[in-house]
Coordinates of C-alpha atoms in Angstrom, one line a residue:
Chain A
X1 CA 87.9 99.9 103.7
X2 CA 88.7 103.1 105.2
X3 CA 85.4 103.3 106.3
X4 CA 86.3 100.2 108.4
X5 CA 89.6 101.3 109.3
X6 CA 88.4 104.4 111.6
X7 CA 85.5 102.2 112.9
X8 CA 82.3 103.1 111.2
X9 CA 80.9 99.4 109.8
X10 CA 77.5 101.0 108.8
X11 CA 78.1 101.4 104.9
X12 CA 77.4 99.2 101.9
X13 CA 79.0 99.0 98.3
X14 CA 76.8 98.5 95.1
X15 CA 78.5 97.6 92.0
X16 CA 76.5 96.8 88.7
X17 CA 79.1 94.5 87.9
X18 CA 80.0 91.2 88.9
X19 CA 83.7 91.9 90.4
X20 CA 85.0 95.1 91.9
X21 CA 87.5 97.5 90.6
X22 CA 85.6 98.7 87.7
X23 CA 88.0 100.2 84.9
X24 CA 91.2 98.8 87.2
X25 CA 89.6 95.6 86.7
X26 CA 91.5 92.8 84.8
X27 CA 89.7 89.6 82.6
X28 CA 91.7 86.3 82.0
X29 CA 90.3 84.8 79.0
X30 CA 89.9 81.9 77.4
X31 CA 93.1 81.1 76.0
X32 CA 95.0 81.6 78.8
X33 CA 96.0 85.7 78.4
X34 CA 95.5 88.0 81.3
X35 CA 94.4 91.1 80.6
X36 CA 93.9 95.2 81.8
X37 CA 91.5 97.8 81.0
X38 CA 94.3 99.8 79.5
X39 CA 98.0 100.4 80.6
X40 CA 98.2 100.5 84.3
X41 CA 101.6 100.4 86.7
X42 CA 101.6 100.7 90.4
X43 CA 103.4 104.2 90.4
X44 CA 102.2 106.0 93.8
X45 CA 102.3 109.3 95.3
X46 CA 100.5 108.2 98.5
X47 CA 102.1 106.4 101.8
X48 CA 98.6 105.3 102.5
X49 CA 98.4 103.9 98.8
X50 CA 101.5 102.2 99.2
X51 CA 101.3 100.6 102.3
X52 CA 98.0 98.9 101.4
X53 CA 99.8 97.6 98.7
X54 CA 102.2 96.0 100.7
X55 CA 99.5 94.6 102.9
X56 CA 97.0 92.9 100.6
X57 CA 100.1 91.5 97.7
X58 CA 103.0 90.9 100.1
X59 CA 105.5 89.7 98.0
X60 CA 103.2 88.6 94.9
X61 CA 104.4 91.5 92.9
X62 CA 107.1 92.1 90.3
X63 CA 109.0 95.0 90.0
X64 CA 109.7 96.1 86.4
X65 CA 112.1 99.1 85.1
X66 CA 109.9 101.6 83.0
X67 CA 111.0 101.7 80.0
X68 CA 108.9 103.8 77.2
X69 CA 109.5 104.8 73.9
X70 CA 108.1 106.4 70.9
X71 CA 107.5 105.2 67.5
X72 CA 108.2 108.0 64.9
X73 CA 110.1 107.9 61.4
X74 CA 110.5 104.7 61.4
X75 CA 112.0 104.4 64.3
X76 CA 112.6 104.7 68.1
X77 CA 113.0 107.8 70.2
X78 CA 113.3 107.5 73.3
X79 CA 110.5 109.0 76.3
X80 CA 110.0 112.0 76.4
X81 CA 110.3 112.7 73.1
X82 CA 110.8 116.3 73.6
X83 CA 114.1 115.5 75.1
X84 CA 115.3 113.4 73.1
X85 CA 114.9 115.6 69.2
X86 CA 117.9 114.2 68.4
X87 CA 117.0 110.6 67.5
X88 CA 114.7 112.4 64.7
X89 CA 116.0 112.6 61.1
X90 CA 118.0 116.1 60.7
X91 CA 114.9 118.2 59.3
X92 CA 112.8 117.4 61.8
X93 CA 115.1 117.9 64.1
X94 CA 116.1 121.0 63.1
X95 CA 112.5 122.2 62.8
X96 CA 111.7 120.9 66.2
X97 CA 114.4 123.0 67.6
X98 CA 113.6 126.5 66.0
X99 CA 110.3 126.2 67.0
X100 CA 111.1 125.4 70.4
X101 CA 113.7 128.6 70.1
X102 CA 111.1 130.8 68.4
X103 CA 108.4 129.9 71.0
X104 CA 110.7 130.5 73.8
X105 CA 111.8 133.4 73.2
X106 CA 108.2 134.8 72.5
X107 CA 108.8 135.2 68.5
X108 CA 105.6 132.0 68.6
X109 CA 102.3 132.2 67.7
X110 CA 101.7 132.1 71.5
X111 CA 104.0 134.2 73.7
X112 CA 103.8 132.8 76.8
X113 CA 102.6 129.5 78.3
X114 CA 100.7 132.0 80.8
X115 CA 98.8 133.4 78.1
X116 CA 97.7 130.4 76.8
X117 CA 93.9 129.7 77.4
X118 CA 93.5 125.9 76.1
X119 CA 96.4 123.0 75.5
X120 CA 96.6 124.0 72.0
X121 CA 97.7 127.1 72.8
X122 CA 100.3 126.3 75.6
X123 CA 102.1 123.2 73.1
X124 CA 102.4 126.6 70.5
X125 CA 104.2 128.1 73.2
X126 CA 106.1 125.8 75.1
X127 CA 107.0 123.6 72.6
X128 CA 106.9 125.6 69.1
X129 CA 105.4 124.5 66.0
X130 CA 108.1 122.0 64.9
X131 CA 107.4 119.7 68.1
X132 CA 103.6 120.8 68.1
X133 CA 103.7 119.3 64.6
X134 CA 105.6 116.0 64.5
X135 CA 104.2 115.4 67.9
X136 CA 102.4 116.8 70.3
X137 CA 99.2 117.8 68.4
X138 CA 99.3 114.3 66.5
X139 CA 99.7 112.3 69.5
X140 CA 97.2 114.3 71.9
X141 CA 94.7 114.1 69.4
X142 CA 95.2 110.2 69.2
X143 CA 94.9 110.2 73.1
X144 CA 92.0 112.6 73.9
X145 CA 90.1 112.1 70.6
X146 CA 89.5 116.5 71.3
X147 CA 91.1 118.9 69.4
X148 CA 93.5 120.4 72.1
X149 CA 91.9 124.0 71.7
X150 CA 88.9 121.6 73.6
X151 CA 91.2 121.3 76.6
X152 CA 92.3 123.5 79.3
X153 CA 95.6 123.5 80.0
X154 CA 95.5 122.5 84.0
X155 CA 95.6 118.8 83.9
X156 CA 99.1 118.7 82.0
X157 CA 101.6 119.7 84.6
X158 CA 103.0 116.1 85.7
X159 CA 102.2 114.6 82.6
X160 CA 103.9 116.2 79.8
X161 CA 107.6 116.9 80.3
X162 CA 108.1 120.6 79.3
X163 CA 111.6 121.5 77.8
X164 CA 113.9 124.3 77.8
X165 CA 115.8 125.9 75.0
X166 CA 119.5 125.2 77.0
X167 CA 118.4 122.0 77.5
X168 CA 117.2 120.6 74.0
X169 CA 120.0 121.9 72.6
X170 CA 122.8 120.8 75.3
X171 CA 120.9 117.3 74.3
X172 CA 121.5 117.4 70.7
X173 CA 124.7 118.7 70.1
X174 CA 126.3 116.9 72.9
X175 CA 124.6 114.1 72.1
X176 CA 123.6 113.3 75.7
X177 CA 120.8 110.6 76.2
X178 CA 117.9 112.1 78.5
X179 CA 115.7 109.3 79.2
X180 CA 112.7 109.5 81.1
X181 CA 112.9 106.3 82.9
X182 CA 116.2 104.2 84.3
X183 CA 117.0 101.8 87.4
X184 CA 115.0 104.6 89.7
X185 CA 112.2 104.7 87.6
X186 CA 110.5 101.2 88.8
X187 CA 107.2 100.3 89.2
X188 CA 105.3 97.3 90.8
X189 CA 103.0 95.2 89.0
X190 CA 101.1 92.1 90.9
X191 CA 102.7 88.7 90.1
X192 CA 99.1 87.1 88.9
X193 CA 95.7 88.1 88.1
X194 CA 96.4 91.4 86.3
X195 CA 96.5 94.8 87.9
X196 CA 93.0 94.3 88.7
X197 CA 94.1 91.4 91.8
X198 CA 94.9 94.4 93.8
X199 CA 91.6 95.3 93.9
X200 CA 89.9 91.7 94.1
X201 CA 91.9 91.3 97.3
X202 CA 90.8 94.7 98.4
X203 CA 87.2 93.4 97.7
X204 CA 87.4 90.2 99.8
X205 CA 89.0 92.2 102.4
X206 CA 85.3 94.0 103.3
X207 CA 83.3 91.4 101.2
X208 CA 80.3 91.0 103.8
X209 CA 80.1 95.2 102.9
X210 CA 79.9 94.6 99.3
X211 CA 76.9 93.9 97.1
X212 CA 77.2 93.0 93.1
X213 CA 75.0 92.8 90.1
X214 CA 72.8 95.8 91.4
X215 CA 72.1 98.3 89.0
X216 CA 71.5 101.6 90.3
X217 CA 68.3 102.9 88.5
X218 CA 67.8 106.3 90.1
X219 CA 68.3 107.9 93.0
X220 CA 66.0 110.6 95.1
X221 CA 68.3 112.8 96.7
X222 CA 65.8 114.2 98.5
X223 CA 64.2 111.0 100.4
X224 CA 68.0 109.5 100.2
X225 CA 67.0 106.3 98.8
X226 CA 68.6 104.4 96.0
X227 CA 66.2 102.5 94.0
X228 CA 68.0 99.4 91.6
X229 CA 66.8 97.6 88.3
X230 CA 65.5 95.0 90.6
X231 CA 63.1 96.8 92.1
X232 CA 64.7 97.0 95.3
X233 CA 65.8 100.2 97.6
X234 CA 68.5 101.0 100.0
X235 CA 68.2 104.3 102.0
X236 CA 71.7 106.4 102.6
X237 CA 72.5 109.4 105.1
X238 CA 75.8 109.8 102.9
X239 CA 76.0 108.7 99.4
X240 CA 79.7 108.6 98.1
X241 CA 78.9 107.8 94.1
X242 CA 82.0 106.9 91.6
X243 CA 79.5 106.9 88.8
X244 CA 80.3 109.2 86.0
X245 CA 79.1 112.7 87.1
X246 CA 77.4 113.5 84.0
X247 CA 75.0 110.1 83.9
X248 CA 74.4 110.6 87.6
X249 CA 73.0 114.3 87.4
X250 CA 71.2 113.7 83.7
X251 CA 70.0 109.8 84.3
X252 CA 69.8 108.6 87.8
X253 CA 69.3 111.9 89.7
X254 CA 65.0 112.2 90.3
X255 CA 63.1 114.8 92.4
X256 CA 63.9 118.4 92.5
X257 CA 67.3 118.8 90.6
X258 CA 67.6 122.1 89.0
X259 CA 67.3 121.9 84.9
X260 CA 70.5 123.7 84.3
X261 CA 72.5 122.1 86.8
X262 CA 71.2 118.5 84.7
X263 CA 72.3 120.8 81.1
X264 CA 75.6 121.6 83.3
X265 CA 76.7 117.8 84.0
X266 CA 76.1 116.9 80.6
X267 CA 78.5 119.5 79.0
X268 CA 81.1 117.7 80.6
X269 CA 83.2 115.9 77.7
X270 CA 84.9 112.5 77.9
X271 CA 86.1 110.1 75.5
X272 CA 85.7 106.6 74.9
X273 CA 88.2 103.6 74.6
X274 CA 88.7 100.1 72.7
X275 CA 91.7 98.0 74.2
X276 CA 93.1 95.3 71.8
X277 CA 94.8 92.4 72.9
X278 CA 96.9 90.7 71.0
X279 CA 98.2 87.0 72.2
X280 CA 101.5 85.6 70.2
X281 CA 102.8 82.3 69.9
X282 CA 106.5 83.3 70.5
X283 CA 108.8 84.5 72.9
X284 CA 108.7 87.8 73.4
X285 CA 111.3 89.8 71.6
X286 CA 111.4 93.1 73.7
X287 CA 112.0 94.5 76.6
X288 CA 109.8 97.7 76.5
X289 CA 107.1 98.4 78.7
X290 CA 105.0 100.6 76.6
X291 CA 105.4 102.8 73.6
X292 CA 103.6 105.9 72.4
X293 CA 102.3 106.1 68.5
X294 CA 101.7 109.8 67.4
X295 CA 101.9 108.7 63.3
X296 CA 98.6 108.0 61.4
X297 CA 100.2 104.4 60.2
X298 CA 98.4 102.9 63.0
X299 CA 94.7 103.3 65.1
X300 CA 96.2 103.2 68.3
X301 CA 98.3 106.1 70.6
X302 CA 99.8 103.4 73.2
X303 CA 100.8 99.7 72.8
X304 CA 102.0 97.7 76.4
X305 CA 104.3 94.6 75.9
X306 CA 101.9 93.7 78.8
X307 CA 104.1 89.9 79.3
X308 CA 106.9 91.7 80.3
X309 CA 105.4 93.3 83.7
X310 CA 104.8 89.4 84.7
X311 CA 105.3 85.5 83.8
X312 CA 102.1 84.7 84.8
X313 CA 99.6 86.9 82.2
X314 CA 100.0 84.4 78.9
X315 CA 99.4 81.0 78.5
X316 CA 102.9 79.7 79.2
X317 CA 102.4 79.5 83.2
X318 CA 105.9 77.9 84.0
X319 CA 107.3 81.2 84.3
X320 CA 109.3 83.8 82.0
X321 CA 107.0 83.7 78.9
X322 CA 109.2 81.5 77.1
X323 CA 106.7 80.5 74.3
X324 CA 104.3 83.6 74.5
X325 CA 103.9 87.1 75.0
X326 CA 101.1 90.1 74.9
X327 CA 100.8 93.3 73.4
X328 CA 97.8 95.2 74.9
X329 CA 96.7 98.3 72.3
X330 CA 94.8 101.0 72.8
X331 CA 92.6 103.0 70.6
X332 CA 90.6 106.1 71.8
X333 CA 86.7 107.1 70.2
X334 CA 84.8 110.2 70.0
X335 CA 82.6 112.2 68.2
X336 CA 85.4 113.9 66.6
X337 CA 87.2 110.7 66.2
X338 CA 85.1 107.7 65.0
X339 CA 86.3 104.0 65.4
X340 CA 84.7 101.0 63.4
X341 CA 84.2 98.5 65.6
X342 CA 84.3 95.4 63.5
X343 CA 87.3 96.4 61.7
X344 CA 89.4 98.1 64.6
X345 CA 91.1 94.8 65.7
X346 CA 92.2 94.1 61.8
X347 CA 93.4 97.4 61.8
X348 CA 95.1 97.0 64.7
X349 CA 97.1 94.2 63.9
X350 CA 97.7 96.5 60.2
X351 CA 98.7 99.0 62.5
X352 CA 101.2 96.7 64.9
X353 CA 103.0 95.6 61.6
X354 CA 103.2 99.0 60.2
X355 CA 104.5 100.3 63.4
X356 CA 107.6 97.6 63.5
X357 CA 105.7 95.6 66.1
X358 CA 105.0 92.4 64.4
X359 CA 107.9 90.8 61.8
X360 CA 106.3 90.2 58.4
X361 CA 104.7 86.8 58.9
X362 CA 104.2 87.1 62.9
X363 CA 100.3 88.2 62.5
X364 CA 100.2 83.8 61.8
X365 CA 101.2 83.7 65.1
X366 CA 98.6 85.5 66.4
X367 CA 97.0 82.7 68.8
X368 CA 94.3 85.3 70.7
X369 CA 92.4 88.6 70.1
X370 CA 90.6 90.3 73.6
X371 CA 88.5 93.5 72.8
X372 CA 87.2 95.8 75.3
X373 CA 85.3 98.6 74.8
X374 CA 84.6 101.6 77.7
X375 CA 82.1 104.2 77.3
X376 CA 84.0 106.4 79.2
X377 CA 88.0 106.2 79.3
X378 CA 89.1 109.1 79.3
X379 CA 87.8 112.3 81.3
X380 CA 88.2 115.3 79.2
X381 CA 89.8 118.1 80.7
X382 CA 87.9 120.8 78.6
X383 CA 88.4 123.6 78.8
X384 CA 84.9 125.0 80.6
X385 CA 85.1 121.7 83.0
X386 CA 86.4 123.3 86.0
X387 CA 83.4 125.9 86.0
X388 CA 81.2 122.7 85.2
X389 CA 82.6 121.1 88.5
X390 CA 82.2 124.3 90.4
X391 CA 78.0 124.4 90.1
X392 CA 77.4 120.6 90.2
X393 CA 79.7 119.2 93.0
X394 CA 78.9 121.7 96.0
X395 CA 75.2 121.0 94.6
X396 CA 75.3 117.5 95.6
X397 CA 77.7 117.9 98.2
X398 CA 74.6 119.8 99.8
X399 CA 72.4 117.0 99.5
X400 CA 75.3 114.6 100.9
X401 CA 76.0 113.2 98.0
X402 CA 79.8 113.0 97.0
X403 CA 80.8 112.0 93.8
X404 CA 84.3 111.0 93.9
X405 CA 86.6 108.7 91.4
X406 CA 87.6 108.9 88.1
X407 CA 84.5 109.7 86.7
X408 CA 82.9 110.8 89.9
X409 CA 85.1 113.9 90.2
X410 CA 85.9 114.4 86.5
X411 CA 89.4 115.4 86.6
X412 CA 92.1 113.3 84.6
X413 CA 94.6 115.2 86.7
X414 CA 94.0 113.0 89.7
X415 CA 92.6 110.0 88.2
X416 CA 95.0 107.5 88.0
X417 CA 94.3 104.5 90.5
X418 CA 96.3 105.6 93.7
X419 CA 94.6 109.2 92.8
X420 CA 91.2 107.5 93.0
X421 CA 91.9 105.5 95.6
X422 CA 92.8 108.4 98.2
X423 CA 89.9 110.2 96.8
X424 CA 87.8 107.6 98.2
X425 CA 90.3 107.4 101.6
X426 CA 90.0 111.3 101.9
X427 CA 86.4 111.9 101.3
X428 CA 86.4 109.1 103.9
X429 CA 88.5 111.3 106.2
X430 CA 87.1 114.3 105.9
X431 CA 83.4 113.0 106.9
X432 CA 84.7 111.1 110.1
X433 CA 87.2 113.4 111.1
X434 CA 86.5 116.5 109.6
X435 CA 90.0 116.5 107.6
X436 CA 89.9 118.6 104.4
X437 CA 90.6 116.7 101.1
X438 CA 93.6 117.3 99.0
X439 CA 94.1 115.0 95.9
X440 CA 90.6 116.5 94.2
X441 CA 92.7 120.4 94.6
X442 CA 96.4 119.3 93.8
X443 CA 97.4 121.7 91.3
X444 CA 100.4 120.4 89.3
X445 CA 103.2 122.4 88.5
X446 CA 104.8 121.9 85.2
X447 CA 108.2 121.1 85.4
X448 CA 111.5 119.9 83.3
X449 CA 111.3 116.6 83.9
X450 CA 107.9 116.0 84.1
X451 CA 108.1 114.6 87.9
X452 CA 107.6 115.8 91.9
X453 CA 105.5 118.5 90.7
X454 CA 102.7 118.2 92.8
X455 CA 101.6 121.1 95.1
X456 CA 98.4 120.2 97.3
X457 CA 96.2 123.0 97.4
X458 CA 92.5 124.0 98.9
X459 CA 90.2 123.0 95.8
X460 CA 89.6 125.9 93.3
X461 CA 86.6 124.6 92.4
X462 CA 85.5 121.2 93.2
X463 CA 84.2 120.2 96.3
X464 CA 85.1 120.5 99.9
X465 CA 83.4 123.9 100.2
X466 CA 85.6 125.5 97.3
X467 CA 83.8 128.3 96.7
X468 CA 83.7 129.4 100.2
X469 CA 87.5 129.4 100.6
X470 CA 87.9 130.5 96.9
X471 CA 86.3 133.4 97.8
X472 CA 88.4 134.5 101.2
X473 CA 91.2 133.4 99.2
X474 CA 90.6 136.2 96.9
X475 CA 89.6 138.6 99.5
X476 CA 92.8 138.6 101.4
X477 CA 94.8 139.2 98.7
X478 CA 92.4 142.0 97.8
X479 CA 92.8 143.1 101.0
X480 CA 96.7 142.9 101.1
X481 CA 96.8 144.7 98.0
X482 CA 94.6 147.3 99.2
X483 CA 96.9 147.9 102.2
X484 CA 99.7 148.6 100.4
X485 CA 100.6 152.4 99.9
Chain B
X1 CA 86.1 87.3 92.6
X2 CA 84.3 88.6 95.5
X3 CA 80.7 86.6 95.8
X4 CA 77.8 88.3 94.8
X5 CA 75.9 89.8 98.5
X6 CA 72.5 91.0 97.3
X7 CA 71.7 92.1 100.9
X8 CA 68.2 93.0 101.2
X9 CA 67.4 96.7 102.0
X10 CA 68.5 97.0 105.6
X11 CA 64.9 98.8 106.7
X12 CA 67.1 101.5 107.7
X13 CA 65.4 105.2 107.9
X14 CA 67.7 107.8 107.1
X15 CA 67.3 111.3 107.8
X16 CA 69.7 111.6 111.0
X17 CA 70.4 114.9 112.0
X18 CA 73.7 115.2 109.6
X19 CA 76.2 118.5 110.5
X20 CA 79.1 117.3 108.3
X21 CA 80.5 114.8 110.2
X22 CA 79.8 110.9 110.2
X23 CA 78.1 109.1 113.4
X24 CA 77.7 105.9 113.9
X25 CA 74.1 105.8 113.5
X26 CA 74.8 107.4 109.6
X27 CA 74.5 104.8 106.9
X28 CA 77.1 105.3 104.2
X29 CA 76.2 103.8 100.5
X30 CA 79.0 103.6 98.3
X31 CA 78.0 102.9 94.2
X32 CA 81.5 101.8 92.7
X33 CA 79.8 101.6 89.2
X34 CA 76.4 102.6 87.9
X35 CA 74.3 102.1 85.1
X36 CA 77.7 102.7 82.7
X37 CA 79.0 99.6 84.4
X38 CA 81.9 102.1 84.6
X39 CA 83.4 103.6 87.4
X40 CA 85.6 103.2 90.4
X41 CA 89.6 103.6 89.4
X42 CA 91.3 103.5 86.3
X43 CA 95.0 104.4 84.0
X44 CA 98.1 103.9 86.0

């Protein structure tokens, strides 16, 4: 589409599947329920992002309050937890704040966040061991399916709300409510069709550039030709891949490809994902939007009361889900964290009534089950992954190859959809007009409140000639230091 | 759903003298999912 937009109509998308959008995609089934790969909100950083938006829904979109919360004890706490210890039983509490103290003040395992060297080690010591306990390592494990010691600590910046000591405990003497969401904390969600109709409309905006059900087979980055399961070929001066990286360079990549850069790719970790839907016969009796589950009482880490972003995703198409609503689950696989396929939506539904989801006597109610599996869900931000990046992208980059997306680029950082999208619109850019990406470098900040964190740096790794400006980077500061007297 | 567009391989040669920047003449193939099925966006 951007392709289009700045006037170059020489390009052509392949898709394996039969609609676009891939993970953003959504399925109506059967019975009527519409339903996502996962939680997904329209929550932008990106003008560009936005406007398109605007242009392809108009005003077929709802706009819903965010409201999150987090099952523990038996009860609710309001998101982010970390602000809000004192919803939690008194010993928990009180544990949760002496860590926090204790961390803080560098009498933790940890002494600094900046000493840290994986996630493990920055929740000892931003959090302390009271919150690391109760929930933080609980609920990151249910999440990433990696022990956090796995992970680096780079990705968290906009997504985990850090906390100071002033400020948890200003919160629970004073009892003062610190909710992450409220009437400026919206998000747009289209009216029909699921989150995926953004992209479906995206699709038939370019459809006589797009071609489905062709399975890329491998690729010879050295004649530039794609060959497909068909049998057929399609030649390329650019290739702009949103494949996963690591089946790319291990799978699909033929001719002369380096062994260890194949070895490299397919150190990178990820983790895989089952979505549950649940249909109900009733009318919905919440007005959440999603909830996080760190206890062990149930499989999955995040439910979404997915009705309530719009009246048209159940059954009951007259508008305002008066005799139905949706709960969409999610449960996250790995090697250290094995799921059992033909039991997971059984536990599921165990895990929705232990959790306070479903009234004894609702699961009767039950009037539709959707189960999705993806391979990959999840890219984990381990903690080598950065070095990973930093010998396999400028390799293909090279060959004009530019794996972008999700997947493509690997970082969980910038991979929710209006991430993706703009890397797609900047790698776009910076081929026609030479500009130099930003969303594959932004470097979050972490920050109180978890939000406007962002700060857009040169990549300091991946892609866009990194290591090339990594390295002058360092030399001028070498140089400035050895100026000094 | 956008309709399925098995174009035929376009016969095109590449090999375009390529300095970084796009030309007309350059074809561009995008691959929104491979083999994994998987691919393209995702989380929100």
């Amino acid at each position: 589409m951007r392709l289009k937009e700045l006037g170059h109509d020489n390009f052509l998308i392949v898709d394996r599947n039969s609609y676009i959008g891939g993970l953003a995609a959504s399925f109506t089934d059967e019975a009527g329920f519409t339903w996502d790969i996962g939680g997904h909100v329209m929550f932008s950083h990106y003008d560009y992002y936005d406007k398109l938006f605007d242009t392809l829904m108009g005003d077929e979109f709802s706009l819903n309050d965010r409201e999150s919360w987090v099952r523990m004890f038996d009860r609710w706490v309001p998101y982010p937890f970390q602000n809000n210890i004192r919803y939690l039983p008194k010993q928990a509490a009180y544990e949760c704040l002496s860590g926090l103290i204790k961390a803080q003040t560098g009498q933790g395992k940890v002494k600094s966040h900046k000493d840290a060297t994986n996630f493990g080690e920055f929740i000892d010591a931003v959090f302390g061991e009271g919150i690391a306990k109760h929930f933080m390592r609980p609920y990151n494990f249910k999440v990433w399916a990696h022990p956090p010691e796995m992970m680096n600590k780079q990705w968290i910046g906009e997504r985990v709300a850090v906390l100071d000591i002033d400020r948890a405990l200003k919160n629970v003497v004073l009892e003062s409510d610190d909710f992450g969401w409220g009437p400026n904390n919206r998000f747009k969600y289209p009216l029909k069709g699921g989150t995926g109709e953004f992209y479906r409309r995206m699709g038939e905006s370019i459809r006589e550039h797009i071609a489905l059900d062709r399975t890329v087979k491998s690729i010879d980055a050295g004649a530039k030709v794609v060959t497909f399961a068909d049998g057929t070929t399609e030649s390329y001066d650019v290739l702009i891949t949103a494949m996963p990286l690591d089946v790319l360079c291990k799978d699909i990549l033929t001719g002369d490809v380096p062994d260890t850069l194949r070895t490299r790719a397919s150190e990178l970790r990820h983790s895989s994902g089952y979505m549950i839907g649940i249909g109900i016969k009733r009318p919905c009796p919440s007005t959440k939007s999603w909830m996080y589950f760190p206890e062990s009482n149930c499989p999955f880490y995040r439910v979404t009361y997915l009705s309530n972003y719009s009246p048209y995703l159940t059954p009951d198409q007259s508008g305002g889900n008066a005799t139905h609503y949706s709960l969409l689950c999610e449960v996250s696989e790995s090697e250290h964290k094995p799921v059992d396929k033909d039991r997971v939506i059984e536990e599921t539904i165990t895990g929705l009534e232990n959790a306070g989801l479903l009234e004894p006597g609702e699961r009767d109610d039950i009037c539709d089950t959707w189960l999705y599996r993806a391979e990959y869900a999840y890219p984990t931000p381990a903690v080598d992954r950065d070095a990973i990046l930093s010998d396999v992208i400028p390799w293909l980059e090279a060959r004009g190859i530019f794996s972008r997306g999700r997947f493509g680029m690997w970082k969980y950082e910038v991979a929710n959809t209006d991430h993706t999208l703009m890397q797609g619109v900047e790698a776009v850019n910076r081929l026609v007009e030479g500009e130099t990406e930003t969303t594959i470098g932004i470097v979050y900040a972490a920050t109180e409140d978890g939000r406007e964190a962002a700060v857009h740096e040169r990549p300091a790794h991946a892609g866009s000639g990194e290591k090339r400006l990594a390295g002058q980077a360092v030399e001028a500061k070498n140089a400035a230091a050895a100026a000094k007297p | 759903m956008t309709e399925r567009n098995n174009q035929p391989s376009t016969g095109h040669t590449p090999g375009h003298s390529w300095d970084g920047k796009l030309k007309p003449e350059h074809r561009v193939l995008i691959i929104g999912s491979g083999p994994t099925g998987l691919g393209a966006p995702a989380c929100g």
